[in-house]
Amino acid sequence: MSKHPHSLKRIKKHRKNKAFLLNLFSEKCIELTPENYSEICRQVDNQLLEHCKSNIRSYQMARIEFAKYIKRFNLSSNQYYPVPAAPVRHERSLPLQNIETLKHGKKVTQFAQNMIAYWAKRNDFSPTQSLGFCLISSILFNGIYNHAELQFFLKIILKTKKFQSFLNLNHMVTLEIPNRNFGNQRINDPDFSVSYTKTFVLHDIVKCWIYRLKHQKFDLFSDIEDAEHLINACIIECFPEEKVRCKDLLKYGFYYTQFLKNSGLDQMSICILKNEIYSSSPLEKQLEAYFVQFEQKHTNNIKVENTCENHQNHSRVNIASDIAETLVEIRQAIRAKNYKDQLIGLYSRELSPALERLLLWTILRSKLTETQLNCLNQIIQQQKRFERKLIRADFQPIKQSSLNTMFSQFAIDWLMATQDRDISSFSNADFEDMYGEMLLLKKETTRETLQKRLQEFHHKQTLFFNAPTVDLDSLIQVKICRTALISPHIFYHTLEQLENTQDISIQDKNIFKLIFILGFRVGLRINETLNIFVRDLFISEDAVILTIRNNRNKNQKSYSAYRKIPLHHLLKADELHTFKTYSQNRKRLLKERLCCINIQKLSSPQSIQI
């Protein structure tokens, strides 16, 4: 047996779990009789669910242990109690990807893509359509491939009056359905009913439809009994030319779910729902803030009322519906092929200050062509957004998918924190307090990533909106990146080769030597070393400071790479004197060259005519 601490910890945890299961089974089996067998099994199952929480694997293994215990109990007490059903993972064999599956699976995949595109374009869904799409989503995204399970899930939705529990994060739904294929088939006792329990976590897309159903009237649902008829009616009504039906979805839905891993889903929506939930607010408010998940034709107010069925005081969402609609338009524009033109078109409209800043940041993070940049400059000048042009803006282009993720990381947080507040009058303390609250709402594992995104976002605000500088590094614990530096052997070998090179002047050799020494002592990246300009050096009588930052021709990996390095602590006296002399001479030559260029322009014939 291994004596590694991790191994010992796992063994200790395993023994503790075994002791818990044996204690539970023995306590329950003392009261076991043929009359209460089903009830005892149900109590054990409920306690196993409560003990394992969201760990489905542990729950499955506990069910197997319970089945083994009943077998041993039957042998020791000479009883004939049915062995409990096998866990969910034994419910069916793994799907085979044969020719028939490929043919029908591709049809289901195409249907799913058309359905998602249909959801993106429309918002006027009837209650029956919402319920139908909820059931279809439970098949495609929750893995319900059994008609009995689908029918049972429909009854749960129709009989549940309060939907708040469905909107909780990681909400688990338990389905108890008679199973003829598993259990002890040799005992045909009418007093025993063999059943199994299937537990699944509601997918975020299913939650969205349940949320919509919560805000719709349920009068039309009194006559609904068959899930298959409801799904087929929804498909025929919304997709008249579609030939896929409920039976096809139940039989081949696994192809879309398992083999293609839900390709084509709204990844930004899923990211918002899974990772960007406020720790201090329910999922419901997040849905109201980001998605237009309510009937617009029934809402005349600017803000949406929360029509919970508990008839308590109505609560209002934090973000107005017009802002939510604009967010949806931005989200759809980012996913489009011509997303840059669409974003510029949205920026030309009248927006709130917070939305204007978010949208401008999103545009600047994409790589604009010269035509698009001119169009954006024209909008800025005509509408007098700010005085500065964007010709020399320090663009840092990223991929479209990364833009989706980065926009979704803090868009809602920013709008909620700045709504009904004058951002232009914010001080650096106000910004720090706001960013600090946004970071505290995140998990510790994601705070560092969000801090970098906020630093980039605030950098754009300081450039274009005259925002004060903010030290975001102090808001979270600084983490040092460990990296393998160049070895001393290679460094000294490089200096030796430099000394042996004949076609370089002594002055250039000395400067190259200083650069190699600085690179070795400071640990600069190659890209950072090549990106150093003369203006990045601050030279005074007693100090020489090198600033590592983005320049127009080269960008760093991120704005977190911005830092100042005091060179006077790293160089010897003679090295520092040589470096200061060289830098000052370079600055003097640059100034003389600029003066010559300006004199030539002034003395040219065109300038005289003007």
Coordinates of C-alpha atoms in Angstrom, one line a residue:
M1 CA 0.0 0.0 0.0
S2 CA 1.3 3.4 -0.9
K3 CA 2.1 5.7 2.0
H4 CA 1.8 8.9 -0.1
P5 CA -0.3 11.5 1.8
H6 CA -2.8 11.8 -1.0
S7 CA -3.2 8.0 -1.1
L8 CA -3.7 7.8 2.6
K9 CA -6.2 10.6 2.4
R10 CA -8.2 8.8 -0.2
I11 CA -8.1 5.5 1.8
K12 CA -9.3 7.4 4.9
K13 CA -12.1 9.0 2.9
H14 CA -13.1 5.7 1.4
R15 CA -13.2 3.9 4.8
K16 CA -15.3 6.7 6.2
N17 CA -17.8 6.5 3.3
K18 CA -18.0 2.7 3.7
A19 CA -18.7 3.1 7.4
F20 CA -21.5 5.6 6.7
L21 CA -23.1 3.3 4.1
L22 CA -22.9 0.2 6.4
N23 CA -24.4 2.2 9.3
L24 CA -27.2 3.5 7.1
F25 CA -28.1 0.1 5.5
S26 CA -28.0 -1.7 8.9
E27 CA -30.2 0.9 10.6
K28 CA -32.8 0.7 7.8
C29 CA -32.8 -3.1 7.4
I30 CA -33.6 -3.6 11.1
E31 CA -37.0 -2.2 10.3
L32 CA -37.3 -4.0 7.0
T33 CA -40.6 -6.0 6.4
P34 CA -42.3 -7.2 3.2
E35 CA -44.9 -4.4 3.6
N36 CA -42.5 -1.5 4.0
Y37 CA -39.7 -2.7 1.6
S38 CA -40.5 -0.1 -1.1
E39 CA -40.7 2.7 1.5
I40 CA -37.4 1.7 3.1
C41 CA -35.7 1.7 -0.4
R42 CA -37.1 5.1 -1.1
Q43 CA -35.8 6.5 2.2
V44 CA -32.3 5.0 1.6
D45 CA -32.3 6.5 -1.9
N46 CA -33.2 9.9 -0.6
Q47 CA -30.5 9.8 2.0
L48 CA -27.9 8.7 -0.5
L49 CA -28.9 11.6 -2.8
E50 CA -28.6 14.0 0.2
H51 CA -25.2 12.5 1.2
C52 CA -23.7 12.5 -2.3
K53 CA -25.1 15.9 -3.3
S54 CA -24.2 16.7 -6.9
N55 CA -21.6 13.8 -7.2
I56 CA -23.6 11.5 -9.5
R57 CA -20.7 9.0 -9.6
S58 CA -20.6 8.5 -5.8
Y59 CA -24.4 8.1 -5.8
Q60 CA -24.2 5.4 -8.5
M61 CA -21.5 3.5 -6.5
A62 CA -23.6 3.8 -3.3
R63 CA -26.6 2.3 -5.1
I64 CA -24.4 -0.7 -6.1
E65 CA -23.3 -1.1 -2.5
F66 CA -26.9 -1.1 -1.4
A67 CA -27.8 -3.8 -4.0
K68 CA -24.9 -5.9 -2.6
Y69 CA -26.0 -5.4 0.9
I70 CA -29.5 -6.6 0.1
K71 CA -28.1 -9.8 -1.5
R72 CA -26.0 -10.5 1.7
F73 CA -29.0 -9.7 3.8
N74 CA -31.2 -12.2 1.9
L75 CA -28.5 -14.9 2.3
S76 CA -28.0 -14.3 6.0
S77 CA -31.7 -14.0 7.0
N78 CA -33.1 -16.5 4.5
Q79 CA -35.3 -13.8 2.9
Y80 CA -36.3 -13.1 -0.7
Y81 CA -36.4 -9.3 -1.0
P82 CA -35.9 -8.0 -4.5
V83 CA -32.5 -6.6 -5.3
P84 CA -32.7 -2.9 -5.9
A85 CA -32.4 -1.6 -9.5
A86 CA -29.0 -0.9 -11.0
P87 CA -27.9 2.7 -11.2
V88 CA -28.5 5.0 -14.1
R89 CA -25.2 4.2 -15.9
H90 CA -26.5 0.6 -16.5
E91 CA -29.8 1.9 -17.9
R92 CA -28.8 1.3 -21.5
S93 CA -25.8 0.3 -23.6
L94 CA -23.6 2.9 -25.1
P95 CA -25.0 4.2 -28.4
L96 CA -23.4 2.9 -31.6
Q97 CA -22.5 5.3 -34.4
N98 CA -23.6 3.2 -37.3
I99 CA -24.8 4.3 -40.7
E100 CA -28.4 4.7 -39.6
T101 CA -27.4 6.8 -36.6
L102 CA -25.2 9.0 -38.8
K103 CA -28.1 9.6 -41.2
H104 CA -30.7 10.4 -38.6
G105 CA -28.2 12.1 -36.2
K106 CA -27.3 14.7 -38.8
K107 CA -31.0 15.5 -39.3
V108 CA -31.4 16.0 -35.6
T109 CA -28.2 18.2 -35.6
Q110 CA -29.5 20.4 -38.4
F111 CA -32.9 20.7 -36.7
A112 CA -31.1 21.8 -33.4
Q113 CA -29.1 24.4 -35.3
N114 CA -32.2 25.7 -37.0
M115 CA -34.1 25.8 -33.7
I116 CA -31.3 27.9 -32.0
A117 CA -31.3 30.3 -34.9
Y118 CA -35.1 30.6 -34.6
W119 CA -34.7 31.4 -30.9
A120 CA -32.2 34.1 -31.7
K121 CA -34.5 35.9 -34.2
R122 CA -37.9 35.7 -32.4
N123 CA -39.2 36.5 -29.0
D124 CA -43.0 36.2 -29.3
F125 CA -43.5 32.6 -28.1
S126 CA -46.8 31.4 -27.0
P127 CA -47.1 29.4 -23.7
T128 CA -47.5 26.1 -25.6
Q129 CA -44.5 26.9 -27.8
S130 CA -42.4 27.7 -24.6
L131 CA -43.5 24.4 -23.0
G132 CA -42.7 22.5 -26.3
F133 CA -39.2 24.0 -26.6
C134 CA -38.6 23.3 -22.9
L135 CA -39.3 19.6 -23.5
I136 CA -37.2 19.6 -26.7
S137 CA -34.3 21.2 -24.8
S138 CA -34.6 18.6 -22.1
I139 CA -34.1 15.9 -24.7
L140 CA -31.2 17.6 -26.5
F141 CA -29.4 19.3 -23.6
N142 CA -30.4 17.1 -20.6
G143 CA -30.2 13.7 -22.2
I144 CA -33.8 12.5 -21.6
Y145 CA -34.1 9.8 -24.3
N146 CA -37.0 7.8 -22.7
H147 CA -40.6 8.6 -23.4
A148 CA -41.7 7.7 -19.8
E149 CA -39.1 10.1 -18.4
L150 CA -40.2 12.8 -20.8
Q151 CA -43.8 12.4 -19.7
F152 CA -42.8 12.4 -16.1
F153 CA -40.8 15.6 -16.5
L154 CA -43.8 17.2 -18.2
K155 CA -46.0 16.3 -15.2
I156 CA -43.4 17.9 -12.8
I157 CA -43.5 21.1 -14.8
L158 CA -47.3 21.2 -14.9
K159 CA -47.9 20.3 -11.3
T160 CA -45.2 22.5 -9.8
K161 CA -46.7 25.9 -9.0
K162 CA -43.6 27.6 -7.9
F163 CA -40.7 27.6 -10.3
Q164 CA -38.1 29.3 -8.1
S165 CA -36.5 26.0 -7.1
F166 CA -35.9 25.2 -10.8
L167 CA -33.9 28.5 -11.2
N168 CA -31.4 27.6 -8.5
L169 CA -27.9 26.9 -9.6
N170 CA -27.2 23.2 -10.0
H171 CA -30.8 22.3 -9.3
M172 CA -31.3 18.5 -9.4
V173 CA -34.5 16.8 -10.5
T174 CA -35.3 13.2 -9.5
L175 CA -37.4 11.0 -11.7
E176 CA -38.8 7.8 -10.2
I177 CA -40.2 5.6 -13.0
P178 CA -41.0 1.9 -13.0
N179 CA -38.3 -0.1 -14.8
R180 CA -39.2 -3.5 -16.2
N181 CA -35.7 -4.3 -17.5
F182 CA -33.8 -4.2 -14.2
G183 CA -34.3 -5.6 -10.7
N184 CA -34.8 -9.2 -9.6
Q185 CA -37.0 -10.7 -12.3
R186 CA -37.1 -14.2 -10.7
I187 CA -39.5 -13.1 -7.9
N188 CA -43.0 -12.3 -9.1
D189 CA -44.5 -10.9 -5.9
P190 CA -47.4 -8.5 -6.4
D191 CA -46.5 -6.7 -3.2
F192 CA -43.1 -5.6 -4.6
S193 CA -42.7 -2.9 -7.2
V194 CA -39.3 -2.5 -8.6
S195 CA -38.4 1.0 -9.6
Y196 CA -35.3 3.1 -10.3
T197 CA -34.4 6.7 -9.7
K198 CA -32.8 8.9 -12.4
T199 CA -31.3 12.2 -11.2
F200 CA -30.1 14.9 -13.6
V201 CA -29.1 18.6 -13.3
L202 CA -31.3 21.0 -15.2
H203 CA -29.4 22.5 -18.1
D204 CA -29.2 26.3 -18.4
I205 CA -31.2 26.3 -21.7
V206 CA -34.0 24.4 -20.0
K207 CA -33.9 26.9 -17.1
C208 CA -34.3 29.7 -19.6
W209 CA -37.6 28.1 -20.9
I210 CA -38.8 27.4 -17.3
Y211 CA -38.1 31.0 -16.5
R212 CA -40.2 32.1 -19.5
L213 CA -43.0 29.7 -18.4
K214 CA -43.0 31.2 -15.0
H215 CA -44.0 34.6 -16.5
Q216 CA -46.7 33.2 -18.7
K217 CA -50.3 32.3 -18.1
F218 CA -51.0 28.6 -17.4
D219 CA -54.7 28.5 -18.4
L220 CA -53.8 26.8 -21.6
F221 CA -52.0 23.9 -19.9
S222 CA -55.1 22.3 -18.4
D223 CA -55.7 19.9 -21.3
I224 CA -52.1 19.0 -22.0
E225 CA -51.4 15.4 -21.3
D226 CA -49.1 13.9 -24.0
A227 CA -45.6 15.2 -24.3
E228 CA -45.1 13.7 -27.8
H229 CA -48.2 15.4 -29.2
L230 CA -47.1 18.8 -27.6
I231 CA -43.6 18.5 -29.2
N232 CA -44.9 17.5 -32.6
A233 CA -47.4 20.4 -32.6
C234 CA -44.7 22.8 -31.6
I235 CA -42.4 21.6 -34.5
I236 CA -45.1 21.7 -37.1
E237 CA -46.2 25.2 -36.0
C238 CA -42.7 26.8 -35.9
F239 CA -41.0 24.7 -38.6
P240 CA -43.6 23.6 -41.2
E241 CA -41.0 22.1 -43.5
E242 CA -39.2 20.1 -40.8
K243 CA -39.6 16.3 -40.9
V244 CA -38.0 15.5 -37.5
R245 CA -40.5 14.5 -34.8
C246 CA -40.5 13.6 -31.1
K247 CA -39.6 9.9 -31.7
D248 CA -36.6 10.9 -33.8
L249 CA -35.4 13.3 -31.0
L250 CA -35.8 10.6 -28.4
K251 CA -34.0 8.0 -30.5
Y252 CA -31.2 10.0 -32.0
G253 CA -30.9 13.0 -29.7
F254 CA -27.8 11.5 -28.2
Y255 CA -25.9 12.1 -31.4
Y256 CA -26.2 15.9 -31.0
T257 CA -25.5 15.8 -27.3
Q258 CA -22.6 13.3 -27.1
F259 CA -20.8 13.2 -30.4
L260 CA -21.0 16.9 -31.3
K261 CA -20.8 18.3 -27.7
N262 CA -23.7 20.7 -28.3
S263 CA -21.9 22.5 -31.2
G264 CA -23.6 25.7 -32.3
L265 CA -24.9 26.6 -28.8
D266 CA -25.0 30.2 -27.6
Q267 CA -21.7 29.9 -25.8
M268 CA -21.8 33.4 -24.3
S269 CA -25.3 32.7 -22.8
I270 CA -24.0 29.5 -21.3
C271 CA -21.0 31.3 -19.9
I272 CA -23.1 33.9 -18.3
L273 CA -25.5 31.3 -16.8
K274 CA -22.8 29.0 -15.5
N275 CA -20.0 31.2 -14.4
E276 CA -21.2 34.7 -14.1
I277 CA -24.0 34.2 -11.6
Y278 CA -24.0 36.7 -8.7
S279 CA -23.2 35.0 -5.4
S280 CA -25.6 37.4 -3.7
S281 CA -28.6 37.3 -6.1
P282 CA -30.7 34.4 -7.5
L283 CA -30.4 33.2 -11.1
E284 CA -33.7 34.8 -11.9
K285 CA -32.4 38.3 -11.8
Q286 CA -29.4 37.3 -14.0
L287 CA -31.8 36.0 -16.6
E288 CA -33.9 39.1 -16.5
A289 CA -30.8 41.3 -16.8
Y290 CA -29.2 39.6 -19.7
F291 CA -31.9 37.8 -21.7
V292 CA -35.2 39.2 -22.9
Q293 CA -37.0 36.2 -21.4
F294 CA -40.5 37.8 -21.1
E295 CA -43.3 38.7 -23.5
Q296 CA -42.7 42.2 -24.8
K297 CA -46.3 42.6 -26.0
H298 CA -47.5 42.2 -22.4
T299 CA -45.0 44.6 -20.8
N300 CA -45.8 48.2 -21.0
N301 CA -43.5 49.4 -18.2
I302 CA -39.9 50.3 -18.7
K303 CA -38.8 47.7 -16.1
V304 CA -40.1 44.2 -15.8
E305 CA -42.1 43.1 -12.8
N306 CA -41.4 39.8 -11.1
T307 CA -44.7 38.0 -11.2
C308 CA -44.0 35.3 -8.7
E309 CA -47.0 33.3 -7.6
N310 CA -46.4 33.8 -3.9
H311 CA -48.2 37.2 -4.2
Q312 CA -45.5 39.0 -2.2
N313 CA -44.3 42.5 -2.9
H314 CA -43.3 42.9 -6.6
S315 CA -39.6 43.3 -7.1
R316 CA -38.1 45.0 -10.0
V317 CA -35.0 44.1 -12.0
N318 CA -31.9 46.2 -11.8
I319 CA -31.5 46.8 -15.5
A320 CA -34.0 48.5 -17.7
S321 CA -35.5 46.6 -20.6
D322 CA -34.0 48.9 -23.3
I323 CA -30.5 48.2 -21.9
A324 CA -31.3 44.5 -21.8
E325 CA -32.4 44.7 -25.5
T326 CA -29.2 46.6 -26.4
L327 CA -27.1 43.9 -24.7
V328 CA -28.9 41.2 -26.6
E329 CA -28.2 43.1 -29.9
I330 CA -24.5 43.5 -29.0
R331 CA -24.3 39.7 -28.1
Q332 CA -25.9 38.8 -31.5
A333 CA -23.6 41.3 -33.3
I334 CA -20.5 39.8 -31.9
R335 CA -21.5 36.3 -33.1
A336 CA -22.2 37.6 -36.7
K337 CA -19.6 37.2 -39.5
N338 CA -19.6 41.0 -40.2
Y339 CA -19.5 41.7 -36.4
K340 CA -17.2 44.7 -36.7
D341 CA -19.6 46.6 -39.0
Q342 CA -22.6 45.7 -36.9
L343 CA -20.8 46.9 -33.7
I344 CA -19.9 50.2 -35.4
G345 CA -23.6 50.5 -36.5
L346 CA -24.8 50.0 -32.9
Y347 CA -22.2 52.6 -31.7
S348 CA -23.7 55.2 -34.0
R349 CA -27.0 55.1 -32.0
E350 CA -27.7 57.1 -28.9
L351 CA -26.6 55.1 -25.9
S352 CA -26.1 55.5 -22.2
P353 CA -22.6 56.3 -21.0
A354 CA -22.0 52.9 -19.6
L355 CA -23.2 51.1 -22.8
E356 CA -21.2 53.5 -24.9
R357 CA -18.0 52.7 -23.0
L358 CA -18.6 48.9 -23.2
L359 CA -19.4 49.0 -26.9
L360 CA -16.4 51.2 -27.7
W361 CA -14.1 48.8 -25.7
T362 CA -15.6 45.9 -27.7
I363 CA -14.9 47.6 -31.0
L364 CA -11.3 48.6 -30.0
R365 CA -10.6 44.9 -29.1
S366 CA -11.5 43.8 -32.6
K367 CA -9.1 44.3 -35.5
L368 CA -10.5 47.1 -37.7
T369 CA -9.7 47.8 -41.3
E370 CA -8.8 51.3 -42.5
T371 CA -12.4 51.9 -43.8
Q372 CA -14.0 50.8 -40.6
L373 CA -11.6 52.9 -38.6
N374 CA -12.5 56.0 -40.7
C375 CA -16.2 55.3 -40.3
L376 CA -15.8 55.0 -36.5
N377 CA -13.8 58.3 -36.4
Q378 CA -16.5 60.0 -38.5
I379 CA -19.2 58.9 -36.0
I380 CA -17.1 60.2 -33.1
Q381 CA -16.5 63.6 -34.7
Q382 CA -20.2 64.0 -35.9
Q383 CA -21.7 63.1 -32.5
K384 CA -18.9 64.7 -30.5
R385 CA -18.3 61.6 -28.4
F386 CA -14.8 62.8 -27.4
E387 CA -12.1 65.0 -28.9
R388 CA -9.5 62.4 -29.6
K389 CA -9.3 60.5 -32.9
L390 CA -8.5 56.8 -33.0
I391 CA -5.8 56.9 -35.7
R392 CA -3.1 56.3 -33.2
A393 CA -5.2 54.2 -30.7
D394 CA -3.3 51.3 -29.2
F395 CA -5.4 48.5 -30.6
Q396 CA -4.8 45.0 -29.2
P397 CA -6.8 42.7 -31.5
I398 CA -8.0 39.3 -30.3
K399 CA -10.1 36.5 -31.8
Q400 CA -13.8 36.7 -32.2
S401 CA -14.5 33.9 -29.8
S402 CA -12.2 35.5 -27.1
L403 CA -14.1 38.8 -27.6
N404 CA -17.4 36.9 -26.8
T405 CA -15.9 35.6 -23.6
M406 CA -14.3 38.8 -22.5
F407 CA -17.4 40.9 -23.2
S408 CA -19.5 38.4 -21.1
Q409 CA -17.1 38.4 -18.2
F410 CA -18.0 41.8 -16.8
A411 CA -20.6 43.4 -19.0
I412 CA -23.5 42.8 -16.6
D413 CA -21.5 43.6 -13.5
W414 CA -20.4 46.9 -15.1
L415 CA -23.9 47.9 -16.1
M416 CA -25.4 47.0 -12.7
A417 CA -22.6 48.9 -10.8
T418 CA -22.8 52.1 -13.0
Q419 CA -26.5 52.3 -13.7
D420 CA -28.1 55.7 -12.5
R421 CA -24.6 57.0 -11.6
D422 CA -22.5 59.7 -13.3
I423 CA -19.4 57.8 -14.4
S424 CA -17.7 61.0 -15.6
S425 CA -17.5 62.2 -12.0
F426 CA -16.0 59.0 -10.6
S427 CA -12.7 59.4 -8.7
N428 CA -10.0 56.7 -8.5
A429 CA -11.4 55.6 -5.2
D430 CA -14.9 55.2 -6.7
F431 CA -13.5 53.0 -9.5
E432 CA -11.5 51.0 -7.0
D433 CA -14.5 50.4 -4.8
M434 CA -16.6 49.4 -7.8
Y435 CA -14.0 47.0 -9.2
G436 CA -13.4 45.6 -5.8
E437 CA -17.1 44.7 -5.4
M438 CA -17.1 43.1 -8.9
L439 CA -14.0 41.0 -8.0
L440 CA -15.5 39.9 -4.7
L441 CA -18.6 38.5 -6.5
K442 CA -16.3 36.1 -8.4
K443 CA -14.7 32.9 -7.3
E444 CA -11.1 33.1 -6.2
T445 CA -10.0 31.0 -9.2
T446 CA -11.5 33.5 -11.7
R447 CA -10.6 36.8 -10.0
E448 CA -7.2 37.1 -11.5
T449 CA -8.6 36.7 -15.0
L450 CA -11.3 39.2 -14.4
Q451 CA -8.7 41.6 -12.9
K452 CA -6.7 41.6 -16.2
R453 CA -9.8 42.2 -18.3
L454 CA -10.9 45.1 -16.1
Q455 CA -7.4 46.5 -16.3
E456 CA -7.6 46.5 -20.1
F457 CA -11.0 48.0 -20.0
H458 CA -10.0 50.8 -17.6
H459 CA -7.0 51.5 -19.7
K460 CA -9.3 52.4 -22.6
Q461 CA -11.3 54.6 -20.3
T462 CA -8.2 56.5 -19.3
L463 CA -7.3 57.0 -23.0
F464 CA -10.7 58.1 -24.4
F465 CA -12.8 59.2 -21.4
N466 CA -10.3 60.9 -19.2
A467 CA -10.8 58.5 -16.3
P468 CA -8.4 58.6 -13.4
T469 CA -5.7 55.9 -13.2
V470 CA -6.5 53.0 -10.9
D471 CA -4.2 50.4 -9.3
L472 CA -6.1 47.2 -9.8
D473 CA -3.1 45.0 -8.8
S474 CA -3.7 45.9 -5.1
L475 CA -7.3 44.6 -5.2
I476 CA -6.3 41.0 -5.4
Q477 CA -3.4 39.0 -4.1
V478 CA -0.5 39.2 -6.6
K479 CA 0.5 35.9 -8.0
I480 CA 4.1 35.5 -9.3
C481 CA 4.5 33.6 -12.6
R482 CA 7.3 31.0 -12.3
T483 CA 9.4 30.7 -15.5
A484 CA 12.6 29.1 -16.5
L485 CA 15.2 31.8 -17.1
I486 CA 18.3 31.5 -19.4
S487 CA 21.1 29.7 -17.8
P488 CA 24.4 31.5 -16.8
H489 CA 26.3 29.2 -19.1
I490 CA 24.4 30.4 -22.2
F491 CA 24.6 34.0 -21.0
Y492 CA 28.4 34.0 -20.7
H493 CA 28.8 32.1 -24.0
T494 CA 26.8 34.8 -25.7
L495 CA 29.0 37.6 -24.3
E496 CA 32.1 35.6 -25.4
Q497 CA 30.8 35.3 -29.0
L498 CA 30.0 39.1 -28.9
E499 CA 33.6 39.8 -28.0
N500 CA 35.0 37.6 -30.8
T501 CA 32.9 39.3 -33.5
Q502 CA 35.1 41.5 -35.7
D503 CA 32.7 43.6 -37.8
I504 CA 31.1 45.5 -34.9
S505 CA 32.5 48.8 -33.4
I506 CA 33.6 48.9 -29.8
Q507 CA 30.8 51.3 -28.9
D508 CA 28.1 49.0 -30.4
K509 CA 29.7 46.0 -28.6
N510 CA 29.4 47.8 -25.3
I511 CA 25.8 48.7 -25.9
F512 CA 24.9 45.1 -27.0
K513 CA 26.7 43.8 -23.9
L514 CA 24.6 46.1 -21.7
I515 CA 21.4 44.9 -23.4
F516 CA 22.3 41.3 -22.9
I517 CA 23.2 42.0 -19.2
L518 CA 19.9 43.8 -18.6
G519 CA 18.0 41.0 -20.3
F520 CA 19.7 38.4 -18.2
R521 CA 19.4 40.3 -14.9
V522 CA 15.8 41.6 -15.4
G523 CA 14.4 38.6 -17.1
L524 CA 12.8 40.4 -20.0
R525 CA 10.9 38.5 -22.7
I526 CA 12.3 38.6 -26.3
N527 CA 9.2 40.5 -27.4
E528 CA 9.6 43.1 -24.6
T529 CA 13.3 43.5 -25.4
L530 CA 12.6 44.2 -29.1
N531 CA 9.8 46.6 -28.1
I532 CA 12.0 49.1 -26.1
F533 CA 12.0 52.6 -27.5
V534 CA 14.1 55.6 -26.5
R535 CA 11.1 57.3 -25.0
D536 CA 10.6 54.3 -22.7
L537 CA 13.7 55.4 -20.7
F538 CA 13.4 58.0 -18.0
I539 CA 16.9 59.4 -17.1
S540 CA 17.6 61.8 -14.2
E541 CA 20.8 62.6 -12.3
D542 CA 20.4 59.7 -9.8
A543 CA 18.0 57.3 -11.5
V544 CA 17.4 55.4 -14.8
I545 CA 13.9 53.8 -15.1
L546 CA 12.9 51.6 -18.0
T547 CA 9.1 51.3 -18.7
I548 CA 7.8 48.1 -20.3
R549 CA 4.5 49.0 -22.1
N550 CA 2.7 48.6 -25.4
N551 CA 3.8 50.6 -28.4
R552 CA 2.1 51.2 -31.7
N553 CA 4.2 48.7 -33.7
K554 CA 4.3 45.9 -31.1
N555 CA 1.9 44.9 -28.3
Q556 CA 2.6 43.0 -25.2
K557 CA 0.7 39.9 -24.2
S558 CA -1.6 41.9 -22.0
Y559 CA -1.7 45.2 -20.1
S560 CA -0.7 43.3 -17.0
A561 CA 2.9 43.2 -18.5
Y562 CA 3.1 47.0 -17.9
R563 CA 5.8 47.7 -15.3
K564 CA 8.7 50.0 -14.4
I565 CA 12.2 48.7 -13.8
P566 CA 14.8 50.8 -12.0
L567 CA 18.0 50.1 -14.0
H568 CA 20.3 52.0 -11.6
H569 CA 20.0 49.2 -9.1
L570 CA 20.9 46.6 -11.7
L571 CA 24.0 48.2 -13.4
K572 CA 27.4 48.9 -12.1
A573 CA 28.7 52.5 -12.0
D574 CA 30.6 52.3 -15.3
E575 CA 27.8 50.4 -17.0
L576 CA 25.2 52.9 -15.8
H577 CA 27.4 55.8 -17.1
T578 CA 27.8 54.2 -20.5
F579 CA 24.1 53.5 -20.8
K580 CA 23.0 57.0 -19.8
T581 CA 25.5 58.5 -22.3
Y582 CA 24.2 56.4 -25.1
S583 CA 20.5 57.0 -24.3
Q584 CA 21.0 60.8 -24.1
N585 CA 22.9 60.9 -27.4
R586 CA 20.1 58.9 -29.0
K587 CA 17.5 61.3 -27.7
R588 CA 19.5 64.3 -28.9
L589 CA 19.9 62.8 -32.4
L590 CA 16.2 62.1 -32.6
K591 CA 15.4 65.7 -31.6
E592 CA 17.8 67.1 -34.2
R593 CA 16.3 64.8 -36.9
L594 CA 12.7 66.0 -36.0
C595 CA 13.8 69.6 -36.2
C596 CA 15.4 69.1 -39.7
I597 CA 12.2 67.4 -40.9
N598 CA 10.0 70.3 -39.7
I599 CA 12.4 72.9 -41.3
Q600 CA 12.2 71.0 -44.6
K601 CA 8.3 71.0 -44.5
L602 CA 8.2 74.7 -43.7
S603 CA 10.6 75.6 -46.6
S604 CA 8.7 73.5 -49.2
P605 CA 6.9 75.3 -52.0
Q606 CA 3.5 73.8 -51.1
S607 CA 3.7 75.3 -47.6
I608 CA 4.6 78.7 -49.0
Q609 CA 1.5 78.7 -51.3
I610 CA -0.7 77.8 -48.4

